[in-house]
Short mmCIF file of C-alpha atoms in Angstrom, two decimals:
data_model
loop_
_atom_site.label_atom_id
_atom_site.label_comp_id
_atom_site.label_asym_id
_atom_site.label_seq_id
_atom_site.Cartn_x
_atom_site.Cartn_y
_atom_site.Cartn_z
CA MET A 1 146.26 61.61 199.71
CA LYS A 2 143.31 59.87 200.80
CA THR A 3 141.18 57.34 198.64
CA ASP A 4 137.55 58.03 197.90
CA ARG A 5 135.16 56.95 199.95
CA LYS A 6 132.50 55.98 197.60
CA LYS A 7 135.01 54.58 195.53
CA ARG A 8 136.82 52.48 198.77
CA ARG A 9 132.13 51.60 199.38
CA ARG A 10 132.34 51.15 195.23
CA LYS A 11 135.15 48.32 196.42
CA MET A 12 133.65 46.91 199.06
CA LEU A 13 130.41 46.39 197.31
CA PHE A 14 132.31 44.42 194.13
CA GLY A 15 134.31 42.42 196.50
CA VAL A 16 131.44 40.87 198.81
CA PRO A 17 129.50 39.61 195.93
CA ALA A 18 132.32 38.58 194.02
CA PHE A 19 133.74 36.43 197.48
CA PHE A 20 129.90 35.29 197.98
CA LEU A 21 129.76 34.02 194.42
CA LEU A 22 132.90 32.32 194.45
CA VAL A 23 131.89 30.43 197.53
CA ALA A 24 128.62 29.52 195.81
CA ALA A 25 130.24 28.41 193.21
CA VAL A 26 132.38 26.13 195.36
CA VAL A 27 129.74 24.66 196.87
CA THR A 28 127.69 24.61 193.37
CA VAL A 29 130.37 22.49 192.01
CA ALA A 30 130.75 20.09 195.11
CA MET A 31 126.96 19.39 194.94
CA LEU A 32 127.23 18.43 190.97
CA SER A 33 130.23 16.00 191.55
CA TYR A 34 128.44 14.46 194.63
CA GLY A 35 125.00 13.87 191.97
CA PHE A 36 127.84 12.45 189.83
CA ILE A 37 129.51 10.18 191.35
CA SER A 38 126.16 8.55 193.32
CA GLU A 39 124.67 7.88 189.67
CA ARG A 40 127.48 5.59 189.24
CA SER A 41 128.56 4.03 192.54
CA GLU A 42 126.32 2.83 195.50
CA ASP A 43 129.12 1.93 197.32
CA ARG A 44 129.99 4.60 200.41
CA VAL A 45 133.50 4.23 201.04
CA PHE A 46 133.56 5.16 197.22
CA ILE A 47 131.98 8.14 196.86
CA ALA A 48 133.47 9.39 200.57
CA VAL A 49 136.76 9.33 199.12
CA ALA A 50 135.76 10.65 195.96
CA MET A 51 134.09 13.56 197.33
CA LEU A 52 137.76 14.21 199.83
CA CYS A 53 139.49 14.15 196.94
CA VAL A 54 136.57 16.86 195.07
CA VAL A 55 136.69 18.95 197.97
CA LEU A 56 140.55 18.77 198.48
CA PHE A 57 140.61 20.07 194.47
CA LEU A 58 138.79 22.63 194.95
CA SER A 59 140.66 23.88 197.84
CA LEU A 60 143.99 23.85 196.26
CA VAL A 61 142.10 25.74 193.31
CA CYS A 62 141.21 28.35 196.05
CA THR A 63 144.18 28.74 197.72
CA VAL A 64 146.37 28.90 195.18
CA ALA A 65 143.87 31.75 193.40
CA ASP A 66 144.08 33.64 196.52
CA ALA A 67 147.89 32.79 196.88
CA VAL A 68 148.72 34.50 193.19
CA ARG A 69 145.88 37.23 194.13
CA ARG A 70 147.81 37.87 197.40
CA ARG A 71 151.19 37.89 195.76
CA VAL A 72 150.05 40.18 193.21
CA THR A 73 148.35 43.26 194.69
CA VAL A 74 149.15 42.74 199.04
CA ASP A 75 152.62 41.06 199.09
CA ARG A 76 154.51 42.96 196.28
CA PRO A 77 153.39 46.23 197.33
CA VAL A 78 154.14 45.71 200.76
CA GLN A 79 157.56 44.62 199.91
CA ASN A 80 158.60 48.10 198.18
CA ILE A 81 156.85 49.96 200.92
CA LEU A 82 159.12 47.73 203.63
CA ASP A 83 162.21 48.21 200.97
CA ALA A 84 161.89 51.74 201.61
CA THR A 85 161.17 52.23 205.00
CA ASP A 86 164.31 50.44 205.91
CA ARG A 87 166.43 52.50 203.26
CA ILE A 88 164.61 55.60 204.61
CA SER A 89 165.31 54.56 208.57
CA SER A 90 169.35 54.30 207.31
CA GLY A 91 169.47 57.63 206.62
CA ASP A 92 168.48 57.64 202.11
CA PHE A 93 165.79 60.11 201.95
CA SER A 94 165.87 60.07 197.91
CA VAL A 95 163.44 56.67 198.11
CA ARG A 96 160.48 57.76 195.95
CA LEU A 97 157.87 54.68 195.33
CA GLU A 98 155.78 54.56 191.64
CA PRO A 99 152.12 54.18 192.67
CA LEU A 100 150.68 50.49 191.41
CA HIS A 101 147.51 52.37 189.52
CA ALA A 102 146.85 54.94 187.45
CA TYR A 103 146.20 58.32 189.11
CA GLY A 104 142.28 58.19 190.09
CA LYS A 105 142.55 54.97 190.60
CA TYR A 106 144.49 54.45 193.77
CA ASP A 107 143.76 51.73 196.39
CA GLU A 108 145.25 52.24 200.03
CA PHE A 109 148.54 50.94 198.91
CA ASP A 110 148.88 52.93 196.49
CA CYS A 111 147.61 56.39 198.75
CA ILE A 112 150.61 54.48 201.64
CA MET A 113 153.73 54.56 198.94
CA GLU A 114 152.30 58.68 198.13
CA ASN A 115 152.35 59.31 201.36
CA LEU A 116 155.83 58.17 201.53
CA ASN A 117 157.11 59.68 198.57
CA LYS A 118 155.86 63.55 200.24
CA MET A 119 157.84 62.17 203.71
CA THR A 120 161.10 61.30 201.79
CA ALA A 121 160.50 64.65 199.82
CA GLU A 122 160.00 66.40 203.32
CA LEU A 123 162.96 64.68 205.14
CA SER A 124 165.29 65.62 202.09
CA ALA A 125 164.37 68.91 202.46
CA LYS A 126 165.08 69.12 205.95
CA GLU A 127 168.29 67.28 205.63
CA MET A 128 169.38 69.44 203.34
CA LEU A 129 168.57 72.73 205.55
CA HIS A 130 169.85 71.52 208.54
CA SER A 131 173.84 70.60 206.70
CA ASP A 132 172.93 74.24 205.56
CA PHE A 133 172.39 75.25 208.80
CA ILE A 134 175.62 73.79 211.05
CA ALA A 135 177.66 75.20 208.24
CA GLY A 136 176.22 78.51 208.45
CA VAL A 137 176.58 78.54 212.33
CA SER A 138 180.41 77.40 211.76
CA HIS A 139 181.65 80.17 208.89
CA GLU A 140 179.80 82.78 211.21
CA MET A 141 181.57 81.33 214.50
CA LYS A 142 184.96 81.13 212.51
CA THR A 143 185.71 84.48 212.24
CA PRO A 144 185.06 85.98 215.28
CA LEU A 145 187.42 82.54 216.94
CA ALA A 146 189.97 83.52 214.47
CA VAL A 147 189.37 87.30 215.23
CA ILE A 148 189.64 86.79 219.31
CA GLN A 149 192.99 84.29 219.11
CA ASN A 150 194.93 86.21 216.24
CA TYR A 151 194.37 89.72 218.65
CA ALA A 152 194.93 87.89 221.93
CA GLU A 153 198.15 86.18 220.50
CA ALA A 154 199.45 89.10 219.67
CA ILE A 155 198.91 90.75 223.40
CA ARG A 156 200.85 87.59 224.41
CA ALA A 157 203.70 88.55 222.14
CA GLY A 158 203.71 92.37 224.26
CA ALA A 159 201.65 94.85 222.87
CA ASP A 160 202.43 98.24 224.19
CA ALA A 161 199.22 99.64 227.05
CA GLU A 162 197.52 101.82 224.18
CA THR A 163 197.60 98.62 221.84
CA THR A 164 196.66 96.28 224.62
CA GLN A 165 194.03 98.50 225.20
CA LYS A 166 192.40 98.68 221.55
CA TYR A 167 193.22 95.01 221.05
CA ALA A 168 191.47 93.75 224.66
CA GLU A 169 188.57 96.00 223.18
CA ILE A 170 187.93 93.85 219.82
CA ILE A 171 188.53 90.77 221.87
CA GLY A 172 185.28 92.08 223.83
CA SER A 173 183.26 93.26 220.76
CA SER A 174 184.28 89.54 218.72
CA ALA A 175 183.13 88.20 222.18
CA ARG A 176 179.62 89.99 221.94
CA ARG A 177 178.83 88.92 218.28
CA LEU A 178 179.79 85.25 219.11
CA ALA A 179 177.42 85.42 222.19
CA GLY A 180 174.92 87.12 220.23
CA LEU A 181 175.29 84.51 217.71
CA VAL A 182 174.97 81.56 219.84
CA THR A 183 172.13 83.65 221.58
CA ASP A 184 170.09 83.71 218.38
CA VAL A 185 170.79 80.29 217.04
CA MET A 186 169.57 78.89 220.72
CA LYS A 187 166.35 81.22 220.31
CA LEU A 188 165.82 80.24 216.58
CA ASN A 189 165.95 76.06 217.54
CA LYS A 190 163.76 76.98 220.12
CA HIS A 191 160.78 78.40 217.75
CA GLU A 192 162.01 75.61 214.92
CA LYS A 193 160.67 73.21 217.87
CA PRO A 194 158.52 74.53 220.42
CA GLU A 195 158.05 72.30 222.90
CA LEU A 196 154.75 74.43 224.10
CA PRO A 197 152.71 77.02 222.28
CA PRO A 198 153.27 80.35 223.79
CA GLU A 199 151.76 81.54 227.17
CA THR A 200 149.26 84.56 225.61
CA GLU A 201 148.01 87.96 227.54
CA ARG A 202 146.47 90.70 227.19
CA ILE A 203 149.32 93.53 225.42
CA ARG A 204 148.18 97.32 224.67
CA LEU A 205 150.69 96.91 221.40
CA ASP A 206 151.29 100.51 221.28
CA GLU A 207 152.97 100.62 225.13
CA MET A 208 155.52 97.99 224.02
CA LEU A 209 156.40 100.00 220.52
CA ALA A 210 156.81 102.52 222.60
CA ALA A 211 159.08 100.70 225.14
CA ALA A 212 160.82 99.01 222.56
CA ALA A 213 162.12 102.30 220.52
CA LEU A 214 163.28 104.13 224.03
CA ARG A 215 165.43 100.90 224.66
CA TYR A 216 167.46 102.32 221.01
CA GLU A 217 167.31 106.19 221.46
CA GLU A 218 170.64 106.86 223.04
CA LEU A 219 171.40 104.71 219.34
CA ILE A 220 168.65 106.98 217.34
CA ASP A 221 170.11 109.99 219.06
CA GLU A 222 173.95 109.14 217.93
CA LYS A 223 173.22 108.65 214.66
CA GLY A 224 170.54 112.51 214.54
CA ILE A 225 168.17 110.09 212.95
CA VAL A 226 164.19 111.69 213.42
CA LEU A 227 161.73 108.86 215.08
CA ASN A 228 158.18 109.79 214.05
CA CYS A 229 155.67 107.54 216.11
CA ASP A 230 151.66 107.21 215.39
CA LEU A 231 150.76 104.99 217.94
CA ASP A 232 146.97 104.12 218.46
CA GLU A 233 145.77 102.23 221.60
CA VAL A 234 145.88 99.06 220.74
CA THR A 235 145.20 95.89 222.37
CA VAL A 236 145.61 92.55 221.28
CA LEU A 237 145.50 88.85 222.90
CA SER A 238 149.62 87.71 222.08
CA ALA A 239 152.49 86.46 223.52
CA PRO A 240 154.62 89.10 224.83
CA HIS A 241 158.12 87.80 225.06
CA GLU A 242 157.52 86.60 221.65
CA LEU A 243 156.41 89.81 220.30
CA GLU A 244 159.38 91.55 222.28
CA ILE A 245 162.03 89.44 220.06
CA VAL A 246 160.24 90.86 216.60
CA TRP A 247 159.99 94.69 217.44
CA ASN A 248 163.84 94.28 218.81
CA ASN A 249 165.16 93.16 216.10
CA LEU A 250 163.06 95.12 213.58
CA LEU A 251 164.23 98.58 215.25
CA SER A 252 167.31 97.35 216.02
CA ASN A 253 167.77 96.55 211.92
CA ALA A 254 166.24 100.46 211.06
CA VAL A 255 168.29 101.57 212.83
CA LYS A 256 171.40 100.00 211.52
CA PHE A 257 171.11 100.17 208.15
CA THR A 258 169.82 104.01 208.24
CA SER A 259 172.21 106.71 207.82
CA ALA A 260 173.13 110.02 209.70
CA GLY A 261 170.29 112.47 209.70
CA GLY A 262 167.18 109.87 208.10
CA ARG A 263 163.82 108.74 209.33
CA ILE A 264 162.04 106.28 211.14
CA SER A 265 158.61 105.72 211.90
CA LEU A 266 156.77 103.37 213.73
CA SER A 267 153.23 102.85 213.64
CA VAL A 268 150.34 100.18 215.21
CA LYS A 269 146.42 100.72 214.01
CA ALA A 270 143.94 98.48 213.95
CA GLU A 271 142.50 97.48 210.75
CA ASN A 272 139.48 94.90 209.53
CA GLY A 273 140.02 93.34 213.59
CA LYS A 274 143.81 92.67 213.42
CA ALA A 275 146.58 94.74 214.72
CA VAL A 276 148.64 96.14 211.79
CA VAL A 277 152.44 97.80 213.23
CA ARG A 278 154.76 98.88 210.52
CA VAL A 279 158.29 99.72 210.96
CA ALA A 280 159.59 102.08 208.08
CA ASP A 281 163.19 103.38 207.50
CA THR A 282 165.24 105.61 205.17
CA GLY A 283 168.04 103.16 204.84
CA CYS A 284 170.02 101.35 202.10
CA GLY A 285 166.96 99.66 201.28
CA ILE A 286 166.95 95.72 199.66
CA PRO A 287 167.80 94.93 196.33
CA PRO A 288 165.03 92.80 194.55
CA SER A 289 167.12 90.29 193.90
CA ALA A 290 167.55 89.99 197.86
CA GLY A 291 163.88 90.43 198.56
CA GLY A 292 162.39 86.66 198.83
CA ARG A 293 165.37 85.70 200.48
CA ILE A 294 165.80 88.62 203.62
CA PHE A 295 164.00 85.76 206.04
CA GLU A 296 166.79 82.77 205.15
CA LYS A 297 168.95 82.03 207.87
CA PHE A 298 172.17 83.66 207.40
CA TYR A 299 171.26 85.16 204.83
CA GLN A 300 173.06 89.38 205.11
CA ALA A 301 171.24 91.26 201.43
CA ASP A 302 174.39 94.20 202.46
CA ALA A 303 177.33 92.17 202.92
CA SER A 304 179.62 94.81 203.33
CA ARG A 305 177.32 95.13 206.89
CA SER A 306 177.95 91.76 207.70
CA GLY A 307 179.84 92.09 210.48
CA GLU A 308 177.19 94.19 212.30
CA GLY A 309 175.11 90.73 212.63
CA ASN A 310 174.68 86.83 211.79
CA GLY A 311 172.05 87.34 209.39
CA LEU A 312 169.62 84.98 211.56
CA GLY A 313 167.68 87.50 213.33
CA LEU A 314 164.98 88.03 210.29
CA ALA A 315 164.95 84.34 210.21
CA LEU A 316 163.74 84.04 213.77
CA VAL A 317 161.61 87.13 213.23
CA LYS A 318 159.04 84.69 210.51
CA LYS A 319 159.74 82.32 213.09
CA VAL A 320 157.92 83.89 215.96
CA ILE A 321 155.24 85.86 213.39
CA ASP A 322 154.09 82.13 212.17
CA LEU A 323 154.27 80.77 215.65
CA LEU A 324 151.84 83.51 216.62
CA GLY A 325 149.78 82.99 213.33
CA GLY A 326 150.57 86.67 211.68
CA GLU A 327 152.11 88.25 208.68
CA ILE A 328 155.30 90.06 207.84
CA PHE A 329 155.49 91.11 204.65
CA VAL A 330 158.30 93.90 202.96
CA GLU A 331 158.27 96.40 200.64
CA SER A 332 161.44 97.93 199.64
CA GLU A 333 163.80 100.62 197.66
CA VAL A 334 167.29 100.46 197.05
CA GLY A 335 168.34 104.02 198.18
CA LYS A 336 165.41 105.12 199.66
CA GLY A 337 164.62 102.32 202.51
CA SER A 338 162.78 99.34 204.01
CA THR A 339 159.06 99.03 205.66
CA PHE A 340 158.31 96.34 206.79
CA THR A 341 154.81 95.38 207.81
CA VAL A 342 153.64 92.62 210.53
CA ARG A 343 150.00 91.25 210.73
CA LEU A 344 148.74 89.68 213.67
CA ASN A 345 145.58 87.43 213.48
CA ALA A 346 144.89 87.84 217.17
CA SER A 347 141.75 90.03 217.54
CA ALA A 348 142.74 93.61 218.01
CA GLU A 349 141.13 95.79 219.85
CA LYS A 350 141.17 99.82 219.68
CA GLY A 351 140.81 101.12 223.58
CA GLU A 352 142.11 100.39 226.97
CA ALA A 353 143.31 96.87 228.04
#
């Protein structure tokens, strides 16, 4: 919150005359005192001593008045702020300061207190998210590690060749899941705290999406899924590596949650200077209660398929889209499928790059 500029100007215009009048009053009292003393005595030594006493008295009065003013208007709020920052530095993010003035009459100290309150609220929220994230990672790692440990011990106990092969495949699958989790955590951490903005270049989105779809051709054929593509020639200025993460996650989810014989639609259009990409499927859909949470870390709307992912994919997609300055929306109906729409704010054009 910023103090009003006019209010600061009025405060300054009031403070300068007040200080001027105070100095004028002190000088006036000193002059009157000199006149009064000199009328009653011609002894210069006496007059000097008396005037010294008057000046010392006036100085004492001004000093006491300024000390009281400073105690009320400066020292008290400064001490409150120092106490608060000391608690914050020790990890206590529950600190909240009460401004000294009513809203609308804040001075600079009140604004600092309000900013500290906002900062501690944000830090408290981030600390909670961090704790939840660590708990989520730990939980997701426990399952594949337990599977690897249990089947490894079973192999060591002396299983036959066929069983050993089966257990080895399960161990390999769990190891790949664990490796995927670590990779996604590293990607998510990188995009949550980017050191540098991503490098951008001109990209033909239709070509990039076609190449991404080809990577899932084998899985699509295995499940007998029909893939419909409507890809206009759209060129954008964006970050190719980050966009690959988005398309791979959206297409992977579409294939994963679409039943055999279903359909997936992939399209890209240029609309009002923006690139609009839609990935639609006829899968299981997302219940309304989960629609607002699918971009949260480790959240999985379909608990029965929790073994197929780690719940970080869409959280990573959201982070990437935010980093690129775009938007992502989802429309879904249980049993009928989902449509993810990505709008990139980079200037989009039709035609060749």
